[in-house]
């Protein structure tokens, strides 16, 4: 089996010069809207558990519509009492394998795999398998995990997750190289190897949150950051700090990513009604907000459509038809307008 068959990187799918790109975060349901809540009750699903019956069709629509990425979280166990959100339900690597088979265009991103909960050899093999099957489209987002309930279930120490994150990340990168199988502590077995190797020269890794790491370590060791939505001043400062630290480390600018919980109004001019991590807003003010984000240094935005009061196929179509071409337009302002409200702050 050939290794390193793709000289490009999946980051090129989500990072474009002077242009913000748009992705969609799973799950693909509007179960957080009044209409979705009524349907959930009728289906007798617990709160936080999405309807996945339309999932394959919606994925294919997104892949064919010009979006740059599909993103998923990692929720090992459903904890309705303390967190109340089951995420996208499926095991992320099984889900990524499915997505690799039914998509052709989008980057496949995680935000992020809880790295300290898994043996790094198995993560390395699963990630390389997805990258190979998808033709080099994996962006591996990693996290240390913020749900203490999961660590005792696996006999792991929640307080050591930051240290474990660093050790496991080092193992991943060694395992993706030619030349043998890492055994830990810098030892390599030349008699064993882990296959397949990634289709990319190496799989780009980004950090979701901070992984219990310093900003300096993140900039020097990760290809990008995926941060919570927040006020533009804070996000601009985070992006500028990340890029300054990467420059100090002699690296490229990396990629800076955030998310937005979107309820796209039918009225294209409807002004934003903020909500935690997002807003209900018409497409014209939303496009203005995207320009704000680009001016603040954000490269890519993942929209979550769970709050949407409109049917998801309709929203995906409007975003594709009226938002994505606007992001690519050279006629857009080179800097954000001061008249656009600062929406999408963390709650």
mmCIF file of C-alpha atoms in Angstrom:
data_model
loop_
_atom_site.group_PDB
_atom_site.id
_atom_site.type_symbol
_atom_site.label_atom_id
_atom_site.label_comp_id
_atom_site.label_asym_id
_atom_site.label_seq_id
_atom_site.Cartn_x
_atom_site.Cartn_y
_atom_site.Cartn_z
ATOM 1 C CA UNK A 1 0.000 0.000 0.000
ATOM 2 C CA UNK A 2 1.460 3.358 -1.012
ATOM 3 C CA UNK A 3 1.962 5.912 1.754
ATOM 4 C CA UNK A 4 1.760 9.702 1.436
ATOM 5 C CA UNK A 5 -0.221 9.604 -1.809
ATOM 6 C CA UNK A 6 -1.561 13.158 -1.446
ATOM 7 C CA UNK A 7 0.858 16.087 -1.495
ATOM 8 C CA UNK A 8 -1.916 18.529 -0.495
ATOM 9 C CA UNK A 9 -3.495 18.948 2.915
ATOM 10 C CA UNK A 10 -7.130 18.951 3.982
ATOM 11 C CA UNK A 11 -6.480 22.371 5.522
ATOM 12 C CA UNK A 12 -6.531 23.756 1.984
ATOM 13 C CA UNK A 13 -10.231 22.880 1.819
ATOM 14 C CA UNK A 14 -11.066 25.135 4.762
ATOM 15 C CA UNK A 15 -8.357 27.814 4.616
ATOM 16 C CA UNK A 16 -8.491 30.175 1.654
ATOM 17 C CA UNK A 17 -6.527 33.409 1.231
ATOM 18 C CA UNK A 18 -8.598 36.481 2.234
ATOM 19 C CA UNK A 19 -11.792 34.456 2.380
ATOM 20 C CA UNK A 20 -13.812 32.855 5.152
ATOM 21 C CA UNK A 21 -15.109 29.360 4.401
ATOM 22 C CA UNK A 22 -18.249 27.726 5.767
ATOM 23 C CA UNK A 23 -18.828 24.230 7.088
ATOM 24 C CA UNK A 24 -21.707 22.438 8.801
ATOM 25 C CA UNK A 25 -21.582 20.779 12.210
ATOM 26 C CA UNK A 26 -23.401 17.536 12.964
ATOM 27 C CA UNK A 27 -25.991 16.410 13.909
ATOM 28 C CA UNK A 28 -28.249 17.378 11.027
ATOM 29 C CA UNK A 29 -31.519 17.976 12.811
ATOM 30 C CA UNK A 30 -33.412 21.007 14.110
ATOM 31 C CA UNK A 31 -34.333 19.379 17.413
ATOM 32 C CA UNK A 32 -33.561 22.570 19.376
ATOM 33 C CA UNK A 33 -36.307 24.532 17.588
ATOM 34 C CA UNK A 34 -39.950 24.585 18.781
ATOM 35 C CA UNK A 35 -40.918 22.455 15.782
ATOM 36 C CA UNK A 36 -38.117 20.004 16.386
ATOM 37 C CA UNK A 37 -38.940 19.802 20.077
ATOM 38 C CA UNK A 38 -42.550 18.922 19.281
ATOM 39 C CA UNK A 39 -41.376 16.209 16.896
ATOM 40 C CA UNK A 40 -38.949 14.880 19.492
ATOM 41 C CA UNK A 41 -41.727 14.565 22.060
ATOM 42 C CA UNK A 42 -43.965 12.811 19.513
ATOM 43 C CA UNK A 43 -41.099 10.404 18.716
ATOM 44 C CA UNK A 44 -40.438 9.853 22.440
ATOM 45 C CA UNK A 45 -36.784 10.727 22.078
ATOM 46 C CA UNK A 46 -34.929 12.080 25.135
ATOM 47 C CA UNK A 47 -34.009 15.746 25.069
ATOM 48 C CA UNK A 48 -30.662 16.163 23.319
ATOM 49 C CA UNK A 49 -31.073 13.101 21.070
ATOM 50 C CA UNK A 50 -31.434 14.171 17.407
ATOM 51 C CA UNK A 51 -33.478 12.565 14.648
ATOM 52 C CA UNK A 52 -31.005 10.927 12.252
ATOM 53 C CA UNK A 53 -33.526 9.565 9.748
ATOM 54 C CA UNK A 54 -32.601 12.165 7.086
ATOM 55 C CA UNK A 55 -28.885 12.122 7.808
ATOM 56 C CA UNK A 56 -27.475 10.521 4.598
ATOM 57 C CA UNK A 57 -29.586 12.691 2.289
ATOM 58 C CA UNK A 58 -28.617 15.900 4.098
ATOM 59 C CA UNK A 59 -24.922 14.953 4.053
ATOM 60 C CA UNK A 60 -25.081 14.432 0.291
ATOM 61 C CA UNK A 61 -26.813 17.793 -0.142
ATOM 62 C CA UNK A 62 -24.092 19.565 1.840
ATOM 63 C CA UNK A 63 -21.310 17.812 -0.066
ATOM 64 C CA UNK A 64 -22.823 18.842 -3.396
ATOM 65 C CA UNK A 65 -23.558 22.443 -2.376
ATOM 66 C CA UNK A 66 -20.132 24.049 -2.031
ATOM 67 C CA UNK A 67 -19.595 23.848 1.717
ATOM 68 C CA UNK A 68 -16.006 23.302 2.820
ATOM 69 C CA UNK A 69 -16.381 20.835 5.685
ATOM 70 C CA UNK A 70 -18.580 18.626 7.821
ATOM 71 C CA UNK A 71 -17.717 18.603 11.524
ATOM 72 C CA UNK A 72 -18.582 16.296 14.388
ATOM 73 C CA UNK A 73 -18.062 16.211 18.131
ATOM 74 C CA UNK A 74 -17.038 13.265 20.289
ATOM 75 C CA UNK A 75 -19.595 12.337 22.977
ATOM 76 C CA UNK A 76 -18.673 8.864 24.303
ATOM 77 C CA UNK A 77 -21.589 8.574 26.738
ATOM 78 C CA UNK A 78 -24.957 10.327 26.948
ATOM 79 C CA UNK A 79 -25.261 12.134 30.279
ATOM 80 C CA UNK A 80 -28.766 13.696 30.250
ATOM 81 C CA UNK A 81 -28.596 14.921 33.833
ATOM 82 C CA UNK A 82 -25.364 16.918 33.631
ATOM 83 C CA UNK A 83 -24.926 17.730 29.915
ATOM 84 C CA UNK A 84 -28.163 16.838 28.118
ATOM 85 C CA UNK A 85 -26.696 16.522 24.630
ATOM 86 C CA UNK A 86 -25.940 13.272 22.815
ATOM 87 C CA UNK A 87 -24.038 14.990 20.010
ATOM 88 C CA UNK A 88 -24.182 13.188 16.682
ATOM 89 C CA UNK A 89 -24.816 9.793 18.390
ATOM 90 C CA UNK A 90 -22.493 7.613 16.320
ATOM 91 C CA UNK A 91 -18.935 6.701 17.224
ATOM 92 C CA UNK A 92 -16.894 9.406 15.460
ATOM 93 C CA UNK A 93 -14.512 7.097 13.586
ATOM 94 C CA UNK A 94 -17.315 4.835 12.391
ATOM 95 C CA UNK A 95 -19.175 7.975 11.329
ATOM 96 C CA UNK A 96 -16.106 9.322 9.532
ATOM 97 C CA UNK A 97 -15.760 6.066 7.605
ATOM 98 C CA UNK A 98 -19.392 6.355 6.530
ATOM 99 C CA UNK A 99 -18.891 9.976 5.485
ATOM 100 C CA UNK A 100 -15.742 9.096 3.552
ATOM 101 C CA UNK A 101 -17.846 6.718 1.467
ATOM 102 C CA UNK A 102 -20.743 9.060 0.637
ATOM 103 C CA UNK A 103 -18.914 12.384 0.165
ATOM 104 C CA UNK A 104 -16.361 13.564 -2.373
ATOM 105 C CA UNK A 105 -15.702 17.244 -1.736
ATOM 106 C CA UNK A 106 -15.887 18.350 1.892
ATOM 107 C CA UNK A 107 -13.186 18.128 4.499
ATOM 108 C CA UNK A 108 -14.127 15.735 7.297
ATOM 109 C CA UNK A 109 -13.421 17.362 10.646
ATOM 110 C CA UNK A 110 -13.657 16.432 14.292
ATOM 111 C CA UNK A 111 -14.014 18.984 17.075
ATOM 112 C CA UNK A 112 -12.714 17.111 18.742
ATOM 113 C CA UNK A 113 -11.751 13.533 19.491
ATOM 114 C CA UNK A 114 -11.172 13.223 23.268
ATOM 115 C CA UNK A 115 -7.612 12.016 22.882
ATOM 116 C CA UNK A 116 -6.772 11.019 26.481
ATOM 117 C CA UNK A 117 -9.730 8.594 26.562
ATOM 118 C CA UNK A 118 -8.371 6.404 23.743
ATOM 119 C CA UNK A 119 -5.215 4.412 23.189
ATOM 120 C CA UNK A 120 -3.178 6.473 20.718
ATOM 121 C CA UNK A 121 -2.284 3.453 18.568
ATOM 122 C CA UNK A 122 -5.973 2.846 17.856
ATOM 123 C CA UNK A 123 -6.606 6.552 17.206
ATOM 124 C CA UNK A 124 -3.627 6.662 14.825
ATOM 125 C CA UNK A 125 -4.885 3.659 12.857
ATOM 126 C CA UNK A 126 -8.504 4.841 12.739
ATOM 127 C CA UNK A 127 -7.544 8.366 11.653
ATOM 128 C CA UNK A 128 -5.127 7.135 8.974
ATOM 129 C CA UNK A 129 -7.788 4.734 7.698
ATOM 130 C CA UNK A 130 -10.324 7.566 7.362
ATOM 131 C CA UNK A 131 -7.763 9.789 5.683
ATOM 132 C CA UNK A 132 -6.882 7.053 3.206
ATOM 133 C CA UNK A 133 -10.518 6.168 2.446
ATOM 134 C CA UNK A 134 -11.474 9.830 1.974
ATOM 135 C CA UNK A 135 -8.560 10.662 -0.300
ATOM 136 C CA UNK A 136 -6.823 12.888 2.241
ATOM 137 C CA UNK A 137 -9.768 14.945 3.527
ATOM 138 C CA UNK A 138 -9.429 14.447 7.293
ATOM 139 C CA UNK A 139 -8.820 17.357 9.673
ATOM 140 C CA UNK A 140 -8.317 15.721 13.057
ATOM 141 C CA UNK A 141 -9.567 17.978 15.808
ATOM 142 C CA UNK A 142 -8.502 16.834 19.267
ATOM 143 C CA UNK A 143 -9.602 17.720 22.790
ATOM 144 C CA UNK A 144 -8.808 16.795 26.372
ATOM 145 C CA UNK A 145 -12.473 16.428 27.321
ATOM 146 C CA UNK A 146 -14.591 18.515 29.679
ATOM 147 C CA UNK A 147 -16.919 15.797 30.995
ATOM 148 C CA UNK A 148 -15.406 14.290 34.185
ATOM 149 C CA UNK A 149 -17.934 11.428 34.185
ATOM 150 C CA UNK A 150 -16.162 9.672 31.286
ATOM 151 C CA UNK A 151 -12.719 9.273 32.845
ATOM 152 C CA UNK A 152 -13.673 7.069 35.826
ATOM 153 C CA UNK A 153 -15.685 4.816 33.497
ATOM 154 C CA UNK A 154 -12.415 3.960 31.758
ATOM 155 C CA UNK A 155 -10.254 3.934 34.860
ATOM 156 C CA UNK A 156 -8.434 7.112 33.800
ATOM 157 C CA UNK A 157 -7.332 10.157 35.772
ATOM 158 C CA UNK A 158 -9.247 13.286 34.753
ATOM 159 C CA UNK A 159 -6.657 15.557 36.379
ATOM 160 C CA UNK A 160 -3.816 14.175 34.206
ATOM 161 C CA UNK A 161 -5.637 14.641 30.895
ATOM 162 C CA UNK A 162 -3.431 17.547 29.796
ATOM 163 C CA UNK A 163 -0.244 15.509 30.160
ATOM 164 C CA UNK A 164 -1.868 12.481 28.504
ATOM 165 C CA UNK A 165 -2.977 14.681 25.612
ATOM 166 C CA UNK A 166 0.614 15.710 24.857
ATOM 167 C CA UNK A 167 1.988 12.171 25.098
ATOM 168 C CA UNK A 168 -0.749 10.724 22.885
ATOM 169 C CA UNK A 169 -0.369 13.452 20.254
ATOM 170 C CA UNK A 170 3.348 12.702 19.977
ATOM 171 C CA UNK A 171 2.531 9.025 19.495
ATOM 172 C CA UNK A 172 0.057 9.781 16.665
ATOM 173 C CA UNK A 173 2.617 11.701 14.682
ATOM 174 C CA UNK A 174 5.278 9.050 15.119
ATOM 175 C CA UNK A 175 2.845 6.293 14.113
ATOM 176 C CA UNK A 176 1.944 8.073 10.858
ATOM 177 C CA UNK A 177 5.592 8.121 9.753
ATOM 178 C CA UNK A 178 7.372 5.366 7.871
ATOM 179 C CA UNK A 179 9.954 3.347 9.736
ATOM 180 C CA UNK A 180 8.249 1.227 12.359
ATOM 181 C CA UNK A 181 5.799 1.229 15.243
ATOM 182 C CA UNK A 182 6.209 3.568 18.228
ATOM 183 C CA UNK A 183 6.456 1.724 21.546
ATOM 184 C CA UNK A 184 6.463 4.778 23.793
ATOM 185 C CA UNK A 185 9.271 6.717 25.472
ATOM 186 C CA UNK A 186 10.835 7.384 22.082
ATOM 187 C CA UNK A 187 11.323 3.709 21.239
ATOM 188 C CA UNK A 188 10.465 2.396 17.745
ATOM 189 C CA UNK A 189 10.037 -1.229 16.673
ATOM 190 C CA UNK A 190 11.406 -1.771 13.159
ATOM 191 C CA UNK A 191 9.747 -5.210 13.096
ATOM 192 C CA UNK A 192 6.216 -3.790 13.368
ATOM 193 C CA UNK A 193 4.308 -1.026 11.602
ATOM 194 C CA UNK A 194 0.923 0.622 11.632
ATOM 195 C CA UNK A 195 -1.012 0.627 8.351
ATOM 196 C CA UNK A 196 -2.372 2.372 6.417
ATOM 197 C CA UNK A 197 -0.306 5.509 6.403
ATOM 198 C CA UNK A 198 -2.291 8.723 5.833
ATOM 199 C CA UNK A 199 -3.082 9.852 2.299
ATOM 200 C CA UNK A 200 -1.826 13.286 3.314
ATOM 201 C CA UNK A 201 1.837 13.735 4.150
ATOM 202 C CA UNK A 202 0.604 13.954 7.696
ATOM 203 C CA UNK A 203 -2.896 14.459 9.050
ATOM 204 C CA UNK A 204 -3.461 18.071 10.129
ATOM 205 C CA UNK A 205 -4.313 18.308 13.814
ATOM 206 C CA UNK A 206 -6.226 21.154 15.436
ATOM 207 C CA UNK A 207 -7.178 21.657 19.051
ATOM 208 C CA UNK A 208 -10.773 22.158 20.184
ATOM 209 C CA UNK A 209 -10.755 24.375 23.249
ATOM 210 C CA UNK A 210 -7.335 24.512 24.874
ATOM 211 C CA UNK A 211 -6.732 20.870 25.824
ATOM 212 C CA UNK A 212 -5.271 21.999 29.174
ATOM 213 C CA UNK A 213 -2.349 23.505 27.227
ATOM 214 C CA UNK A 214 -0.781 26.966 27.124
ATOM 215 C CA UNK A 215 -1.293 29.261 24.151
ATOM 216 C CA UNK A 216 2.418 28.977 23.384
ATOM 217 C CA UNK A 217 2.298 25.174 23.279
ATOM 218 C CA UNK A 218 -0.832 25.189 21.094
ATOM 219 C CA UNK A 219 0.691 27.556 18.549
ATOM 220 C CA UNK A 220 3.926 25.569 18.360
ATOM 221 C CA UNK A 221 2.386 22.088 18.251
ATOM 222 C CA UNK A 222 -1.049 22.268 16.583
ATOM 223 C CA UNK A 223 -1.977 23.228 13.020
ATOM 224 C CA UNK A 224 -4.996 25.195 14.142
ATOM 225 C CA UNK A 225 -7.434 26.222 16.859
ATOM 226 C CA UNK A 226 -11.191 25.616 17.063
ATOM 227 C CA UNK A 227 -12.576 28.063 19.628
ATOM 228 C CA UNK A 228 -15.963 28.665 21.176
ATOM 229 C CA UNK A 229 -18.043 31.448 19.614
ATOM 230 C CA UNK A 230 -17.501 34.740 21.345
ATOM 231 C CA UNK A 231 -17.375 38.483 21.079
ATOM 232 C CA UNK A 232 -15.438 39.751 18.108
ATOM 233 C CA UNK A 233 -12.881 41.638 20.173
ATOM 234 C CA UNK A 234 -12.057 38.469 22.099
ATOM 235 C CA UNK A 235 -11.928 36.307 18.975
ATOM 236 C CA UNK A 236 -9.782 38.849 17.126
ATOM 237 C CA UNK A 237 -7.364 38.899 20.056
ATOM 238 C CA UNK A 238 -7.266 35.084 20.159
ATOM 239 C CA UNK A 239 -6.603 34.830 16.427
ATOM 240 C CA UNK A 240 -3.915 37.519 16.493
ATOM 241 C CA UNK A 241 -2.216 35.901 19.487
ATOM 242 C CA UNK A 242 -2.279 32.466 17.831
ATOM 243 C CA UNK A 243 -0.676 33.819 14.660
ATOM 244 C CA UNK A 244 1.907 35.882 16.496
ATOM 245 C CA UNK A 245 2.983 32.852 18.503
ATOM 246 C CA UNK A 246 3.174 30.715 15.353
ATOM 247 C CA UNK A 247 5.303 33.342 13.666
ATOM 248 C CA UNK A 248 7.569 33.404 16.722
ATOM 249 C CA UNK A 249 7.899 29.610 16.355
ATOM 250 C CA UNK A 250 8.831 29.930 12.670
ATOM 251 C CA UNK A 251 5.566 28.373 11.441
ATOM 252 C CA UNK A 252 2.893 29.362 8.922
ATOM 253 C CA UNK A 253 -0.250 31.188 10.046
ATOM 254 C CA UNK A 254 -2.175 28.010 10.805
ATOM 255 C CA UNK A 255 -5.971 27.913 10.712
ATOM 256 C CA UNK A 256 -8.389 29.601 13.123
ATOM 257 C CA UNK A 257 -11.915 28.168 13.371
ATOM 258 C CA UNK A 258 -15.068 28.887 15.315
ATOM 259 C CA UNK A 259 -18.723 27.823 15.329
ATOM 260 C CA UNK A 260 -22.153 29.461 15.138
ATOM 261 C CA UNK A 261 -25.572 28.145 16.203
ATOM 262 C CA UNK A 262 -27.762 29.394 13.353
ATOM 263 C CA UNK A 263 -31.507 29.905 13.089
ATOM 264 C CA UNK A 264 -31.714 31.416 9.589
ATOM 265 C CA UNK A 265 -34.839 33.555 9.302
ATOM 266 C CA UNK A 266 -37.030 33.528 6.202
ATOM 267 C CA UNK A 267 -36.856 37.325 6.014
ATOM 268 C CA UNK A 268 -33.400 37.989 4.513
ATOM 269 C CA UNK A 269 -33.243 41.383 6.274
ATOM 270 C CA UNK A 270 -34.239 40.207 9.773
ATOM 271 C CA UNK A 271 -31.865 41.673 12.331
ATOM 272 C CA UNK A 272 -30.183 39.264 14.736
ATOM 273 C CA UNK A 273 -31.763 38.019 17.923
ATOM 274 C CA UNK A 274 -28.737 36.700 19.826
ATOM 275 C CA UNK A 275 -28.760 33.358 21.593
ATOM 276 C CA UNK A 276 -26.022 31.369 23.264
ATOM 277 C CA UNK A 277 -23.310 30.681 20.683
ATOM 278 C CA UNK A 278 -25.326 32.183 17.814
ATOM 279 C CA UNK A 279 -28.477 33.981 16.730
ATOM 280 C CA UNK A 280 -31.694 33.968 14.786
ATOM 281 C CA UNK A 281 -30.871 36.214 11.848
ATOM 282 C CA UNK A 282 -31.663 36.906 8.185
ATOM 283 C CA UNK A 283 -29.098 36.037 5.554
ATOM 284 C CA UNK A 284 -28.036 39.626 4.812
ATOM 285 C CA UNK A 285 -27.050 40.532 8.393
ATOM 286 C CA UNK A 286 -25.555 37.039 8.718
ATOM 287 C CA UNK A 287 -23.339 37.639 5.685
ATOM 288 C CA UNK A 288 -22.276 40.935 7.274
ATOM 289 C CA UNK A 289 -21.412 39.033 10.442
ATOM 290 C CA UNK A 290 -19.322 36.579 8.456
ATOM 291 C CA UNK A 291 -17.373 39.516 7.091
ATOM 292 C CA UNK A 292 -16.878 40.683 10.668
ATOM 293 C CA UNK A 293 -15.439 37.282 11.492
ATOM 294 C CA UNK A 294 -13.134 37.300 8.484
ATOM 295 C CA UNK A 295 -11.870 40.729 9.505
ATOM 296 C CA UNK A 296 -11.320 39.395 13.025
ATOM 297 C CA UNK A 297 -9.046 36.656 11.653
ATOM 298 C CA UNK A 298 -11.413 33.680 11.495
ATOM 299 C CA UNK A 299 -10.634 31.349 8.576
ATOM 300 C CA UNK A 300 -13.559 28.939 8.837
ATOM 301 C CA UNK A 301 -16.943 28.851 10.546
ATOM 302 C CA UNK A 302 -18.902 25.690 11.355
ATOM 303 C CA UNK A 303 -22.649 26.349 11.531
ATOM 304 C CA UNK A 304 -24.864 24.185 13.713
ATOM 305 C CA UNK A 305 -28.457 24.088 12.445
ATOM 306 C CA UNK A 306 -30.137 22.481 15.467
ATOM 307 C CA UNK A 307 -31.905 25.778 16.423
ATOM 308 C CA UNK A 308 -33.358 26.188 12.896
ATOM 309 C CA UNK A 309 -37.113 26.717 12.737
ATOM 310 C CA UNK A 310 -37.087 26.087 9.010
ATOM 311 C CA UNK A 311 -36.577 22.695 7.329
ATOM 312 C CA UNK A 312 -32.875 21.920 7.026
ATOM 313 C CA UNK A 313 -32.870 21.211 3.249
ATOM 314 C CA UNK A 314 -34.323 24.690 2.719
ATOM 315 C CA UNK A 315 -31.720 26.349 4.949
ATOM 316 C CA UNK A 316 -28.825 24.437 3.376
ATOM 317 C CA UNK A 317 -30.079 25.494 -0.068
ATOM 318 C CA UNK A 318 -30.289 29.173 0.921
ATOM 319 C CA UNK A 319 -26.836 29.157 2.467
ATOM 320 C CA UNK A 320 -25.440 27.553 -0.668
ATOM 321 C CA UNK A 321 -27.268 29.851 -3.055
ATOM 322 C CA UNK A 322 -27.005 33.196 -1.267
ATOM 323 C CA UNK A 323 -24.216 33.020 1.335
ATOM 324 C CA UNK A 324 -21.391 30.939 -0.151
ATOM 325 C CA UNK A 325 -21.116 33.007 -3.382
ATOM 326 C CA UNK A 326 -21.010 36.155 -1.246
ATOM 327 C CA UNK A 327 -18.071 34.823 0.740
ATOM 328 C CA UNK A 328 -16.117 34.356 -2.474
ATOM 329 C CA UNK A 329 -16.973 37.785 -3.891
ATOM 330 C CA UNK A 330 -14.117 40.234 -4.434
ATOM 331 C CA UNK A 331 -16.639 43.047 -4.018
ATOM 332 C CA UNK A 332 -16.959 42.484 -0.263
ATOM 333 C CA UNK A 333 -15.412 45.005 2.058
ATOM 334 C CA UNK A 334 -11.819 44.416 3.037
ATOM 335 C CA UNK A 335 -12.659 45.037 6.697
ATOM 336 C CA UNK A 336 -15.794 44.566 8.784
ATOM 337 C CA UNK A 337 -18.299 47.379 9.126
ATOM 338 C CA UNK A 338 -18.625 48.929 12.565
ATOM 339 C CA UNK A 339 -22.432 48.953 12.148
ATOM 340 C CA UNK A 340 -22.799 45.170 12.318
ATOM 341 C CA UNK A 341 -23.832 43.941 15.790
ATOM 342 C CA UNK A 342 -21.521 41.669 17.713
ATOM 343 C CA UNK A 343 -23.615 38.500 17.741
ATOM 344 C CA UNK A 344 -22.806 34.925 18.601
ATOM 345 C CA UNK A 345 -21.105 35.499 21.936
ATOM 346 C CA UNK A 346 -20.666 32.674 24.369
ATOM 347 C CA UNK A 347 -23.602 32.584 26.758
#
